Short mmCIF file of C-alpha atoms in Angstrom, two decimals:
data_model
loop_
_atom_site.label_atom_id
_atom_site.label_comp_id
_atom_site.label_asym_id
_atom_site.label_seq_id
_atom_site.Cartn_x
_atom_site.Cartn_y
_atom_site.Cartn_z
CA UNK Y 1 109.74 115.47 121.16
CA UNK Y 2 106.37 114.52 123.13
CA UNK Y 3 102.99 116.30 121.63
CA UNK Y 4 105.13 117.63 118.86
CA UNK Y 5 107.81 115.87 116.45
CA UNK Y 6 109.11 118.85 115.12
CA UNK Y 7 110.16 120.44 118.50
CA UNK Y 8 113.42 119.51 119.69
CA UNK Y 9 115.01 120.79 123.06
CA UNK Y 10 118.42 121.36 122.71
CA UNK Y 11 120.93 122.31 125.83
CA UNK Y 12 120.18 126.21 124.69
CA UNK Y 13 116.61 126.17 124.57
CA UNK Y 14 113.48 124.36 122.40
CA UNK Y 15 113.28 124.70 118.10
CA UNK Y 16 110.58 123.73 116.10
CA UNK Y 17 111.82 122.70 112.69
CA UNK Y 18 110.11 122.13 109.28
CA UNK Y 19 108.11 118.26 108.15
CA UNK Y 20 109.33 118.29 104.29
CA UNK Y 21 107.58 115.59 103.61
CA UNK Y 22 109.96 112.80 103.38
CA UNK Y 23 112.51 114.70 105.66
CA UNK Y 24 112.34 117.23 108.34
CA UNK Y 25 114.32 120.19 108.40
CA UNK Y 26 115.66 121.85 111.68
CA UNK Y 27 116.95 125.86 109.92
CA UNK Y 28 119.06 128.47 111.17
CA UNK Y 29 119.28 127.24 114.75
CA UNK Y 30 121.58 129.27 116.88
CA UNK Y 31 124.76 127.26 117.87
CA UNK Y 32 127.20 130.87 119.35
CA UNK Y 33 126.35 133.93 120.62
CA UNK Y 34 126.40 136.58 117.88
CA UNK Y 35 129.98 137.51 116.75
CA UNK Y 36 129.33 141.22 117.44
CA UNK Y 37 130.40 144.30 118.78
CA UNK Y 38 132.82 142.67 121.08
CA UNK Y 39 132.20 139.34 120.38
CA UNK Y 40 134.02 140.66 116.89
CA UNK Y 41 137.25 138.77 116.26
CA UNK Y 42 137.18 136.65 119.11
CA UNK Y 43 136.25 132.98 119.72
CA UNK Y 44 132.82 132.13 119.68
CA UNK Y 45 130.71 132.62 123.06
CA UNK Y 46 127.73 130.14 123.92
CA UNK Y 47 124.58 131.97 123.52
CA UNK Y 48 121.94 132.84 126.17
CA UNK Y 49 119.33 130.03 126.94
CA UNK Y 50 116.36 130.91 125.74
CA UNK Y 51 112.85 129.14 127.48
CA UNK Y 52 110.41 129.77 124.43
CA UNK Y 53 110.29 127.52 122.02
CA UNK Y 54 112.04 129.24 118.74
CA UNK Y 55 111.46 129.16 114.70
CA UNK Y 56 113.91 126.95 112.97
CA UNK Y 57 112.16 126.91 109.69
CA UNK Y 58 114.19 129.72 107.94
CA UNK Y 59 118.28 129.75 107.26
CA UNK Y 60 119.77 131.73 109.17
CA UNK Y 61 122.20 134.76 108.05
CA UNK Y 62 125.29 134.04 106.27
CA UNK Y 63 128.12 135.03 106.96
CA UNK Y 64 128.93 138.97 105.55
CA UNK Y 65 130.83 138.56 102.30
CA UNK Y 66 131.93 140.00 99.28
CA UNK Y 67 130.86 140.12 95.98
CA UNK Y 68 132.95 138.60 93.20
CA UNK Y 69 130.80 139.00 89.85
CA UNK Y 70 133.36 136.01 88.36
CA UNK Y 71 131.89 133.48 91.31
CA UNK Y 72 128.42 134.52 91.49
CA UNK Y 73 126.89 132.80 94.79
CA UNK Y 74 123.22 132.69 96.05
CA UNK Y 75 123.69 131.69 99.95
CA UNK Y 76 119.93 130.57 100.12
CA UNK Y 77 119.58 133.83 103.18
CA UNK Y 78 120.46 137.40 103.47
CA UNK Y 79 123.31 138.32 105.30
CA UNK Y 80 123.97 138.97 108.78
CA UNK Y 81 126.95 138.88 111.44
CA UNK Y 82 124.61 136.71 113.34
CA UNK Y 83 125.47 134.04 111.64
CA UNK Y 84 126.70 131.12 113.55
CA UNK Y 85 123.26 128.98 112.42
CA UNK Y 86 123.58 125.72 111.77
CA UNK Y 87 120.81 123.45 110.29
CA UNK Y 88 119.86 119.64 110.92
CA UNK Y 89 118.42 117.54 108.34
CA UNK Y 90 116.64 113.88 109.09
CA UNK Y 91 114.31 111.51 107.41
CA UNK Y 92 110.90 111.95 109.11
CA UNK Y 93 110.70 108.61 110.37
CA UNK Y 94 114.29 109.39 112.87
CA UNK Y 95 113.24 109.35 116.50
CA UNK Y 96 115.36 110.54 119.46
CA UNK Y 97 117.42 107.39 120.24
CA UNK Y 98 117.69 106.01 116.78
CA UNK Y 99 122.16 106.81 117.04
CA UNK Y 100 122.42 107.23 113.37
CA UNK Y 101 125.25 108.38 111.77
CA UNK Y 102 126.23 112.24 111.16
CA UNK Y 103 127.29 113.77 108.90
CA UNK Y 104 129.07 117.45 109.52
CA UNK Y 105 129.24 119.32 106.05
CA UNK Y 106 131.29 122.70 105.95
CA UNK Y 107 130.81 124.55 103.20
CA UNK Y 108 134.17 125.77 100.41
CA UNK Y 109 134.72 129.30 99.09
CA UNK Y 110 138.22 130.40 99.14
CA UNK Y 111 137.25 130.98 103.41
CA UNK Y 112 135.67 134.49 101.71
CA UNK Y 113 132.44 132.83 100.60
CA UNK Y 114 129.76 130.36 101.02
CA UNK Y 115 127.19 129.10 103.42
CA UNK Y 116 125.34 126.04 104.62
CA UNK Y 117 122.64 127.68 103.23
CA UNK Y 118 123.05 127.38 99.67
CA UNK Y 119 120.62 125.47 97.43
CA UNK Y 120 123.41 122.96 96.84
CA UNK Y 121 123.77 122.15 100.71
CA UNK Y 122 119.80 121.09 100.58
CA UNK Y 123 120.02 117.89 102.90
CA UNK Y 124 117.11 115.85 101.41
CA UNK Y 125 118.28 113.66 99.00
CA UNK Y 126 120.99 112.80 100.79
CA UNK Y 127 118.89 111.88 104.06
CA UNK Y 128 115.87 110.40 102.45
CA UNK Y 129 117.32 107.43 102.44
CA UNK Y 130 116.35 107.74 106.21
CA UNK Y 131 120.68 106.44 107.05
CA UNK Y 132 122.10 109.32 108.24
CA UNK Y 133 121.52 113.10 109.70
CA UNK Y 134 123.13 115.84 108.11
CA UNK Y 135 123.97 119.52 109.27
CA UNK Y 136 125.70 122.05 107.24
CA UNK Y 137 127.24 124.87 108.86
CA UNK Y 138 128.20 128.15 109.01
CA UNK Y 139 131.10 129.67 110.66
CA UNK Y 140 132.70 133.12 109.34
CA UNK Y 141 134.35 133.83 106.40
CA UNK Y 142 137.35 136.32 105.02
CA UNK Y 143 138.24 138.88 107.70
CA UNK Y 144 135.64 138.07 109.80
CA UNK Y 145 136.97 134.77 110.39
CA UNK Y 146 140.44 134.53 108.86
CA UNK Y 147 142.49 137.70 109.51
CA UNK Y 148 144.91 136.92 112.34
CA UNK Y 149 144.73 140.23 114.50
CA UNK Y 150 145.86 138.46 117.84
CA UNK Y 151 149.41 140.23 117.81
CA UNK Y 152 147.20 143.31 118.15
CA UNK Y 153 145.99 141.78 121.35
CA UNK Y 154 145.97 144.49 124.26
CA UNK Y 155 144.95 145.25 128.35
CA UNK Y 156 142.33 146.56 126.15
CA UNK Y 157 140.91 144.48 123.53
CA UNK Y 158 141.87 140.70 123.38
CA UNK Y 159 142.07 139.30 119.68
CA UNK Y 160 141.64 135.80 119.12
CA UNK Y 161 143.06 133.71 116.57
CA UNK Y 162 141.56 131.31 113.64
CA UNK Y 163 138.02 132.21 114.61
CA UNK Y 164 136.63 130.57 111.82
CA UNK Y 165 138.53 127.48 112.38
CA UNK Y 166 136.98 127.57 116.59
CA UNK Y 167 133.38 128.91 114.86
CA UNK Y 168 133.73 124.88 113.27
CA UNK Y 169 134.90 123.50 116.49
CA UNK Y 170 131.65 125.09 118.37
CA UNK Y 171 129.26 123.69 115.94
CA UNK Y 172 131.06 120.19 116.20
CA UNK Y 173 130.69 120.60 120.14
CA UNK Y 174 126.79 121.21 119.55
CA UNK Y 175 126.74 118.22 117.74
CA UNK Y 176 128.40 116.39 120.24
CA UNK Y 177 125.82 117.99 123.12
CA UNK Y 178 122.64 117.83 121.00
CA UNK Y 179 122.75 115.36 118.03
CA UNK Y 180 121.20 112.56 119.66
CA UNK Y 181 117.83 114.76 120.25
CA UNK Y 182 117.48 114.40 116.25
CA UNK Y 183 118.09 111.06 115.88
CA UNK Y 184 122.29 111.20 115.30
CA UNK Y 185 124.34 109.35 117.15
CA UNK Y 186 126.86 111.87 118.26
CA UNK Y 187 129.88 109.13 119.14
CA UNK Y 188 129.50 108.83 115.31
CA UNK Y 189 129.94 112.26 113.58
CA UNK Y 190 131.91 112.25 110.40
CA UNK Y 191 133.52 115.64 108.91
CA UNK Y 192 132.81 116.46 105.34
CA UNK Y 193 133.77 119.18 103.65
CA UNK Y 194 134.82 120.66 100.27
CA UNK Y 195 137.06 123.32 99.00
CA UNK Y 196 138.13 125.74 101.76
CA UNK Y 197 135.52 122.56 103.73
CA UNK Y 198 137.76 120.59 103.49
CA UNK Y 199 141.16 122.37 104.18
CA UNK Y 200 139.09 123.13 107.33
CA UNK Y 201 138.50 119.15 107.95
CA UNK Y 202 141.95 118.41 106.91
CA UNK Y 203 143.30 121.56 109.22
CA UNK Y 204 141.52 120.37 111.99
CA UNK Y 205 142.49 116.60 111.21
CA UNK Y 206 145.99 118.25 112.94
CA UNK Y 207 144.65 120.08 115.51
CA UNK Y 208 144.52 118.60 118.93
CA UNK Y 209 141.19 120.76 120.55
CA UNK Y 210 139.34 118.54 117.65
CA UNK Y 211 139.78 115.64 119.69
CA UNK Y 212 136.80 112.99 120.77
CA UNK Y 213 134.48 115.66 117.93
CA UNK Y 214 134.35 113.64 114.79
CA UNK Y 215 134.62 109.66 114.33
CA UNK Y 216 135.85 109.99 110.80
CA UNK Y 217 136.40 112.48 107.78
CA UNK Y 218 136.33 113.21 104.52
CA UNK Y 219 138.04 115.91 102.02
CA UNK Y 220 136.86 116.72 98.94
CA UNK Y 221 139.69 118.80 97.12
CA UNK Y 222 141.25 120.30 100.04
CA UNK Y 223 144.08 123.00 99.78
CA UNK Y 224 145.45 121.22 102.75
CA UNK Y 225 148.89 123.50 101.99
CA UNK Y 226 146.85 127.15 102.10
CA UNK Y 227 148.22 127.30 105.77
CA UNK Y 228 150.56 130.09 106.72
CA UNK Y 229 152.93 131.15 109.48
CA UNK Y 230 151.63 133.92 111.83
CA UNK Y 231 154.05 136.76 109.98
CA UNK Y 232 152.46 136.03 106.60
CA UNK Y 233 149.32 136.00 108.13
CA UNK Y 234 150.44 139.98 110.64
CA UNK Y 235 151.40 141.72 106.92
CA UNK Y 236 147.34 141.03 105.72
CA UNK Y 237 146.47 142.23 108.21
CA UNK Y 238 148.02 145.71 108.36
CA UNK Y 239 147.32 145.48 105.18
CA UNK Y 240 143.41 145.86 105.88
CA UNK Y 241 144.17 147.80 108.32
CA UNK Y 242 145.69 150.79 106.04
CA UNK Y 243 143.51 150.33 103.87
CA UNK Y 244 140.93 151.26 106.94
CA UNK Y 245 143.34 153.97 108.55
CA UNK Y 246 142.25 152.69 112.24
CA UNK Y 247 143.54 151.01 114.42
CA UNK Y 248 143.03 147.31 115.79
CA UNK Y 249 141.51 148.41 118.79
CA UNK Y 250 138.56 150.64 116.71
CA UNK Y 251 137.87 146.93 114.65
CA UNK Y 252 134.77 145.73 116.07
CA UNK Y 253 133.26 149.53 114.81
CA UNK Y 254 134.07 149.46 111.68
CA UNK Y 255 130.85 149.36 109.89
CA UNK Y 256 130.64 146.07 108.42
CA UNK Y 257 130.39 147.24 104.97
CA UNK Y 258 133.36 149.01 105.57
CA UNK Y 259 135.79 146.31 106.77
CA UNK Y 260 134.18 144.10 103.37
CA UNK Y 261 135.60 146.41 100.74
CA UNK Y 262 138.97 146.72 102.63
CA UNK Y 263 139.65 142.86 102.86
CA UNK Y 264 138.30 142.54 99.28
CA UNK Y 265 141.02 144.91 98.08
CA UNK Y 266 143.96 143.22 100.01
CA UNK Y 267 141.88 139.22 99.15
CA UNK Y 268 142.87 141.15 95.29
CA UNK Y 269 145.81 142.04 95.47
CA UNK Y 270 147.59 138.97 97.49
CA UNK Y 271 147.50 136.33 94.72
CA UNK Y 272 148.59 138.91 92.30
CA UNK Y 273 151.86 139.69 94.08
CA UNK Y 274 152.29 136.25 95.17
CA UNK Y 275 150.52 133.88 92.71
CA UNK Y 276 149.52 130.69 95.00
CA UNK Y 277 148.48 132.65 98.07
CA UNK Y 278 145.22 133.76 99.96
CA UNK Y 279 144.85 136.33 101.92
CA UNK Y 280 142.55 134.94 104.86
CA UNK Y 281 143.39 131.21 105.57
CA UNK Y 282 143.98 129.53 108.75
CA UNK Y 283 146.96 130.12 110.58
CA UNK Y 284 150.10 128.25 112.75
CA UNK Y 285 148.91 130.35 116.21
CA UNK Y 286 150.61 127.99 118.66
CA UNK Y 287 147.08 127.39 120.22
CA UNK Y 288 145.11 125.94 118.12
CA UNK Y 289 147.82 124.92 115.40
CA UNK Y 290 151.72 124.56 116.25
CA UNK Y 291 152.74 123.38 112.76
CA UNK Y 292 151.99 122.53 109.21
CA UNK Y 293 149.08 120.49 108.57
CA UNK Y 294 149.97 117.96 106.24
CA UNK Y 295 153.68 118.04 108.28
CA UNK Y 296 151.92 116.53 110.96
CA UNK Y 297 150.31 114.31 109.43
CA UNK Y 298 153.53 112.55 107.33
CA UNK Y 299 154.60 112.51 111.28
CA UNK Y 300 152.52 110.76 112.31
CA UNK Y 301 151.04 113.54 114.70
CA UNK Y 302 146.74 113.46 113.34
CA UNK Y 303 144.29 112.65 114.50
CA UNK Y 304 143.84 108.35 114.01
CA UNK Y 305 140.68 108.78 112.28
CA UNK Y 306 139.32 106.85 108.41
CA UNK Y 307 139.62 109.66 105.67
CA UNK Y 308 138.19 109.68 102.66
CA UNK Y 309 140.25 112.13 100.32
CA UNK Y 310 140.78 113.06 97.32
CA UNK Y 311 140.35 115.57 93.97
CA UNK Y 312 138.83 116.07 90.51
CA UNK Y 313 140.85 115.74 87.86
CA UNK Y 314 140.43 119.02 86.10
CA UNK Y 315 140.70 121.53 89.25
CA UNK Y 316 142.28 124.70 87.91
CA UNK Y 317 140.13 124.10 84.45
CA UNK Y 318 136.99 126.59 87.13
CA UNK Y 319 139.56 129.30 87.74
CA UNK Y 320 140.39 129.36 84.34
CA UNK Y 321 136.95 129.31 83.21
CA UNK Y 322 136.05 132.18 86.02
CA UNK Y 323 139.11 133.84 84.95
CA UNK Y 324 139.85 133.52 88.55
CA UNK Y 325 143.27 134.81 90.26
CA UNK Y 326 142.71 132.98 92.78
CA UNK Y 327 145.51 129.82 91.32
CA UNK Y 328 148.47 130.33 89.25
CA UNK Y 329 147.03 128.99 85.99
CA UNK Y 330 149.91 130.69 83.42
CA UNK Y 331 153.10 129.93 82.50
CA UNK Y 332 154.50 133.33 83.94
CA UNK Y 333 151.89 132.98 87.50
CA UNK Y 334 153.69 129.35 87.57
CA UNK Y 335 156.94 130.40 87.39
CA UNK Y 336 156.62 133.11 89.89
CA UNK Y 337 155.30 130.83 92.28
CA UNK Y 338 158.10 129.00 92.09
CA UNK Y 339 160.96 132.20 92.21
CA UNK Y 340 159.24 132.83 95.82
CA UNK Y 341 159.24 129.37 96.90
CA UNK Y 342 163.16 129.62 96.11
CA UNK Y 343 163.66 132.71 97.26
CA UNK Y 344 161.65 131.81 100.86
CA UNK Y 345 162.60 128.68 100.98
CA UNK Y 346 166.59 128.28 99.61
CA UNK Y 347 166.97 124.75 101.37
CA UNK Y 348 164.09 123.48 99.80
CA UNK Y 349 164.32 120.81 96.74
CA UNK Y 350 162.11 121.91 94.14
CA UNK Y 351 161.11 119.32 91.30
CA UNK Y 352 163.67 120.38 88.48
CA UNK Y 353 162.77 121.59 85.30
CA UNK Y 354 163.90 118.28 83.59
CA UNK Y 355 161.63 116.40 87.07
CA UNK Y 356 158.32 118.62 85.53
CA UNK Y 357 159.09 118.05 82.17
CA UNK Y 358 158.89 113.82 82.41
CA UNK Y 359 155.61 114.66 84.41
CA UNK Y 360 153.59 116.82 81.96
CA UNK Y 361 155.61 116.08 78.94
CA UNK Y 362 151.99 114.68 77.42
CA UNK Y 363 150.04 117.95 77.68
CA UNK Y 364 150.95 120.96 75.65
CA UNK Y 365 151.78 124.13 77.20
CA UNK Y 366 148.43 125.76 78.20
CA UNK Y 367 147.08 121.61 80.09
CA UNK Y 368 150.63 121.78 81.38
CA UNK Y 369 149.86 124.65 83.02
CA UNK Y 370 146.38 123.79 84.20
CA UNK Y 371 147.48 119.95 85.38
CA UNK Y 372 150.59 121.69 86.96
CA UNK Y 373 148.50 124.44 89.19
CA UNK Y 374 145.87 120.92 89.88
CA UNK Y 375 148.63 119.19 91.25
CA UNK Y 376 150.39 122.54 93.28
CA UNK Y 377 147.33 123.31 94.52
CA UNK Y 378 145.56 120.38 95.31
CA UNK Y 379 146.70 116.77 93.93
CA UNK Y 380 150.28 116.27 96.05
CA UNK Y 381 148.47 118.13 98.71
CA UNK Y 382 146.21 114.82 99.08
CA UNK Y 383 148.28 112.62 98.27
CA UNK Y 384 150.80 114.19 100.85
CA UNK Y 385 148.23 113.40 103.74
CA UNK Y 386 147.24 110.14 102.21
CA UNK Y 387 150.45 108.99 102.50
CA UNK Y 388 151.17 110.08 105.80
CA UNK Y 389 147.69 109.67 107.01
CA UNK Y 390 146.99 105.96 105.97
CA UNK Y 391 150.07 104.74 108.43
CA UNK Y 392 148.08 106.04 111.32
CA UNK Y 393 144.34 105.08 110.15
CA UNK Y 394 142.28 103.98 106.81
CA UNK Y 395 142.65 106.24 103.94
CA UNK Y 396 140.60 105.45 100.72
CA UNK Y 397 141.95 107.75 97.64
CA UNK Y 398 139.77 108.88 95.21
CA UNK Y 399 139.60 110.98 92.34
CA UNK Y 400 136.76 111.96 90.39
CA UNK Y 401 137.44 112.02 86.59
CA UNK Y 402 133.07 113.00 85.44
CA UNK Y 403 132.17 115.16 83.46
CA UNK Y 404 128.89 115.65 81.60
CA UNK Y 405 128.90 116.35 77.65
CA UNK Y 406 128.25 120.07 78.44
CA UNK Y 407 131.29 120.10 80.36
CA UNK Y 408 133.28 118.54 78.16
CA UNK Y 409 132.66 120.80 75.50
CA UNK Y 410 133.46 124.00 77.87
CA UNK Y 411 136.86 122.46 78.17
CA UNK Y 412 135.68 122.41 82.08
CA UNK Y 413 135.92 118.80 82.42
CA UNK Y 414 136.03 117.28 86.09
CA UNK Y 415 137.10 121.09 87.58
CA UNK Y 416 136.65 121.93 90.95
CA UNK Y 417 133.36 121.51 92.85
CA UNK Y 418 131.59 119.87 90.20
CA UNK Y 419 131.25 116.96 92.34
CA UNK Y 420 129.50 118.33 94.45
CA UNK Y 421 125.67 118.02 93.37
CA UNK Y 422 126.50 114.14 92.77
CA UNK Y 423 127.96 113.74 96.29
CA UNK Y 424 124.29 115.72 97.53
CA UNK Y 425 122.36 114.39 94.95
CA UNK Y 426 121.05 117.35 94.11
CA UNK Y 427 121.63 117.06 90.13
CA UNK Y 428 119.62 119.46 87.37
CA UNK Y 429 117.88 121.58 89.37
CA UNK Y 430 116.81 125.44 87.68
CA UNK Y 431 120.36 126.66 88.47
CA UNK Y 432 122.38 123.63 87.32
CA UNK Y 433 122.98 123.44 83.57
CA UNK Y 434 125.18 121.16 82.98
CA UNK Y 435 122.53 118.55 81.47
CA UNK Y 436 121.21 120.95 79.38
CA UNK Y 437 123.45 118.58 76.82
CA UNK Y 438 122.35 115.33 78.31
CA UNK Y 439 123.69 112.42 80.10
CA UNK Y 440 120.85 112.93 82.90
CA UNK Y 441 120.88 109.42 83.55
CA UNK Y 442 124.80 108.11 83.36
CA UNK Y 443 125.08 111.66 86.09
CA UNK Y 444 122.67 110.12 87.95
CA UNK Y 445 124.11 106.62 88.28
CA UNK Y 446 127.27 108.23 89.61
CA UNK Y 447 125.67 110.09 92.36
CA UNK Y 448 123.78 107.77 93.41
CA UNK Y 449 127.44 105.35 93.90
CA UNK Y 450 129.27 108.63 95.32
CA UNK Y 451 126.24 109.08 98.10
CA UNK Y 452 126.06 105.25 98.32
CA UNK Y 453 130.32 105.42 99.07
CA UNK Y 454 129.65 108.27 101.64
CA UNK Y 455 127.06 107.17 103.28
CA UNK Y 456 128.81 103.67 104.03
CA UNK Y 457 131.32 104.98 105.34
CA UNK Y 458 129.64 107.38 107.59
CA UNK Y 459 128.33 104.52 108.30
CA UNK Y 460 130.88 101.75 109.29
CA UNK Y 461 134.38 103.27 107.80
CA UNK Y 462 133.53 101.24 104.74
CA UNK Y 463 132.83 103.35 101.35
CA UNK Y 464 131.49 100.25 100.39
CA UNK Y 465 129.07 101.00 97.16
CA UNK Y 466 126.11 99.36 95.57
CA UNK Y 467 126.50 95.44 94.93
CA UNK Y 468 128.34 94.40 91.92
CA UNK Y 469 130.34 98.20 92.50
CA UNK Y 470 134.00 97.37 92.55
CA UNK Y 471 135.64 97.15 95.78
CA UNK Y 472 137.12 100.42 96.72
CA UNK Y 473 140.60 99.77 99.08
CA UNK Y 474 142.30 101.21 101.54
CA UNK Y 475 145.50 103.32 100.49
CA UNK Y 476 148.91 101.55 100.83
CA UNK Y 477 152.38 101.89 99.86
CA UNK Y 478 152.43 98.86 98.33
CA UNK Y 479 149.91 99.40 95.44
CA UNK Y 480 148.44 103.38 96.49
CA UNK Y 481 145.11 102.06 95.84
CA UNK Y 482 142.50 104.95 94.25
CA UNK Y 483 139.17 104.84 93.39
CA UNK Y 484 138.38 106.48 90.12
CA UNK Y 485 135.18 107.87 89.45
CA UNK Y 486 133.73 108.29 86.19
CA UNK Y 487 131.21 106.74 84.05
CA UNK Y 488 131.77 103.52 85.94
CA UNK Y 489 133.27 103.07 88.70
CA UNK Y 490 137.16 101.47 88.48
CA UNK Y 491 140.10 101.25 91.16
CA UNK Y 492 143.23 101.73 90.32
CA UNK Y 493 147.11 101.50 91.21
CA UNK Y 494 149.11 104.29 91.39
CA UNK Y 495 147.59 106.51 89.19
CA UNK Y 496 149.53 109.45 90.59
CA UNK Y 497 152.92 107.82 89.55
CA UNK Y 498 154.17 110.48 87.29
CA UNK Y 499 153.18 113.58 89.63
CA UNK Y 500 154.94 111.50 92.49
CA UNK Y 501 157.96 110.77 90.65
CA UNK Y 502 158.29 114.95 90.48
CA UNK Y 503 156.93 116.26 93.01
CA UNK Y 504 157.75 112.92 95.75
CA UNK Y 505 156.41 111.52 98.91
CA UNK Y 506 156.62 113.90 100.99
CA UNK Y 507 155.46 117.67 101.19
CA UNK Y 508 157.97 120.08 100.26
CA UNK Y 509 156.56 123.10 100.91
CA UNK Y 510 153.86 124.85 99.03
CA UNK Y 511 152.75 127.84 101.27
#
C-alpha cells in the first residue's frame, strides 16, 4: 500500500478504507456485479473493473428484505439490490504479507433477514488484538437469494439455483484472491456464521465447489436440516408467482417492493401450514448440492476441515418471546410437525411417545415443548453433524448456557442469538439492554474467553482458552466432550445422552 496505507489494490480495482484508530476498515467493497435486471436470480458475475480509487468508508446496500414488526433489525445501511458487497477489518498494524488468519462471517436471519453491516458485527473488538483479519459478507436473502426458479428456465431466460449460496462462494473466492493485500492469509480462512449463516456453513461443508475456499469452520446454532428437495422449493416458487400473477419470464422486471410483499406473504404462511418448515432455504439442486448436508456428513462425504459446532441451551425461547411462527413451540404445532413428517416419510423411524416422555420427563408441559423445539431445530442436527464429521476431521462441540440477570428474569435465558455479542465483543452497546440489571463483569469475562477460543481456533485449529481455562478436547465417541460456556467454562462428558437416547445418533430426517 505505497503512499497511502488505506488504499488497497484488489483484482478489480483500488479501494480506500478508513482509519478508526487501532483498526482499519474497508466497507462496501464490491465482490460481484450488481445482481439486477437480467442478473436477478442468476449466479453472481464478476464486477466490471475500475481504475479510480473507490470509496470504501461506508457500508454498501443491504439486500432488500421485508420488515417483521416482532423482529426489528437495524441493518446499518440502506437496502438495495446492488448488495453483493463485503467489509474487511484489520488492526492498524497489519501489513500486506503478514498472512494473518482470516475469519469470514455469515450473518443469520432465517434466510430472509440481516446484513453484514449490522452494528452487532462491527469487527473492531474482534480484530483489535491484531491476531486476525475479519470479513463480513452480504449475500442475497429471501426470494432474491433462496427462491428456486431453475425449473422455469427456458431458451429465453435462465434462472440459477441456490444463488444465495453462490454469492457466498463468490465472496470466498474474492477473499482467496484479495485478502493477502489486506494482511490476511488466503490459505488460512475460517468460515463462521450463526443461525441461517451457520446453515450456510454446514451446507457448504457438503458442497464440493467449496473445497479449498476455507480451512476451518464454525457453526453457531445451525438449522442444518432446513435444506429441502426441488419439489418443495418449486411449490414455494409457484405460490409466489401466483401471488404476483406473472410468468417467471417477467420476474426480473417486477419491482422490488412488489416482489418482497408477495414473498413475505408466502414466508408467513408456509410455517403455519407446515410447522418447522421455512419458505426460502438452500435446496438439493444436483449442481452445488447432491444430497442433504447432514446425510453427506454422516457418510463421511464432507470437506475434511476442523469444525466448531454448537447451540445455545434455550434456543426456542427467542421465538416464544418474539411470538414467531418460525419454530413449532406449542404442543399442537409440534404434534402437527410430527404428523406431517410421518405422512411424508412413512418408513422413517421417529421417536416413540415413550422415548420422548423419558427424555423430557423433567420438564413441565410448556418447557417440554420449548426443549423439544430446541432439540429438533438446532441441537440434534448439530450433534448429528458432530458425530459424522468427527470421523474425518477434528470437531469441537459446545453449548452456550450463560444468561445475564435480565435475560433470566425475562425467561429468555440462553436463547437463540444471545451468544453473538460475546463472540464479537460488542456487549453493552446503546441497543443492547441485556446488562441493565447487572452482570457486566461476568459477561465481559465470558466474551473474552469465547473470543480467545474462536481466534485460536482460526489461527491453528486449537480452540484454547486463556491461561488456566480447561482444555476443550475434540468430540469423540468415547466421551463426546462438550464445552459448556457459562459463568465458568467446563468440559462435560456426553451432555446430550438423554436426547440422543430419544432421537438417536443418526439423522432421522427432519426436513
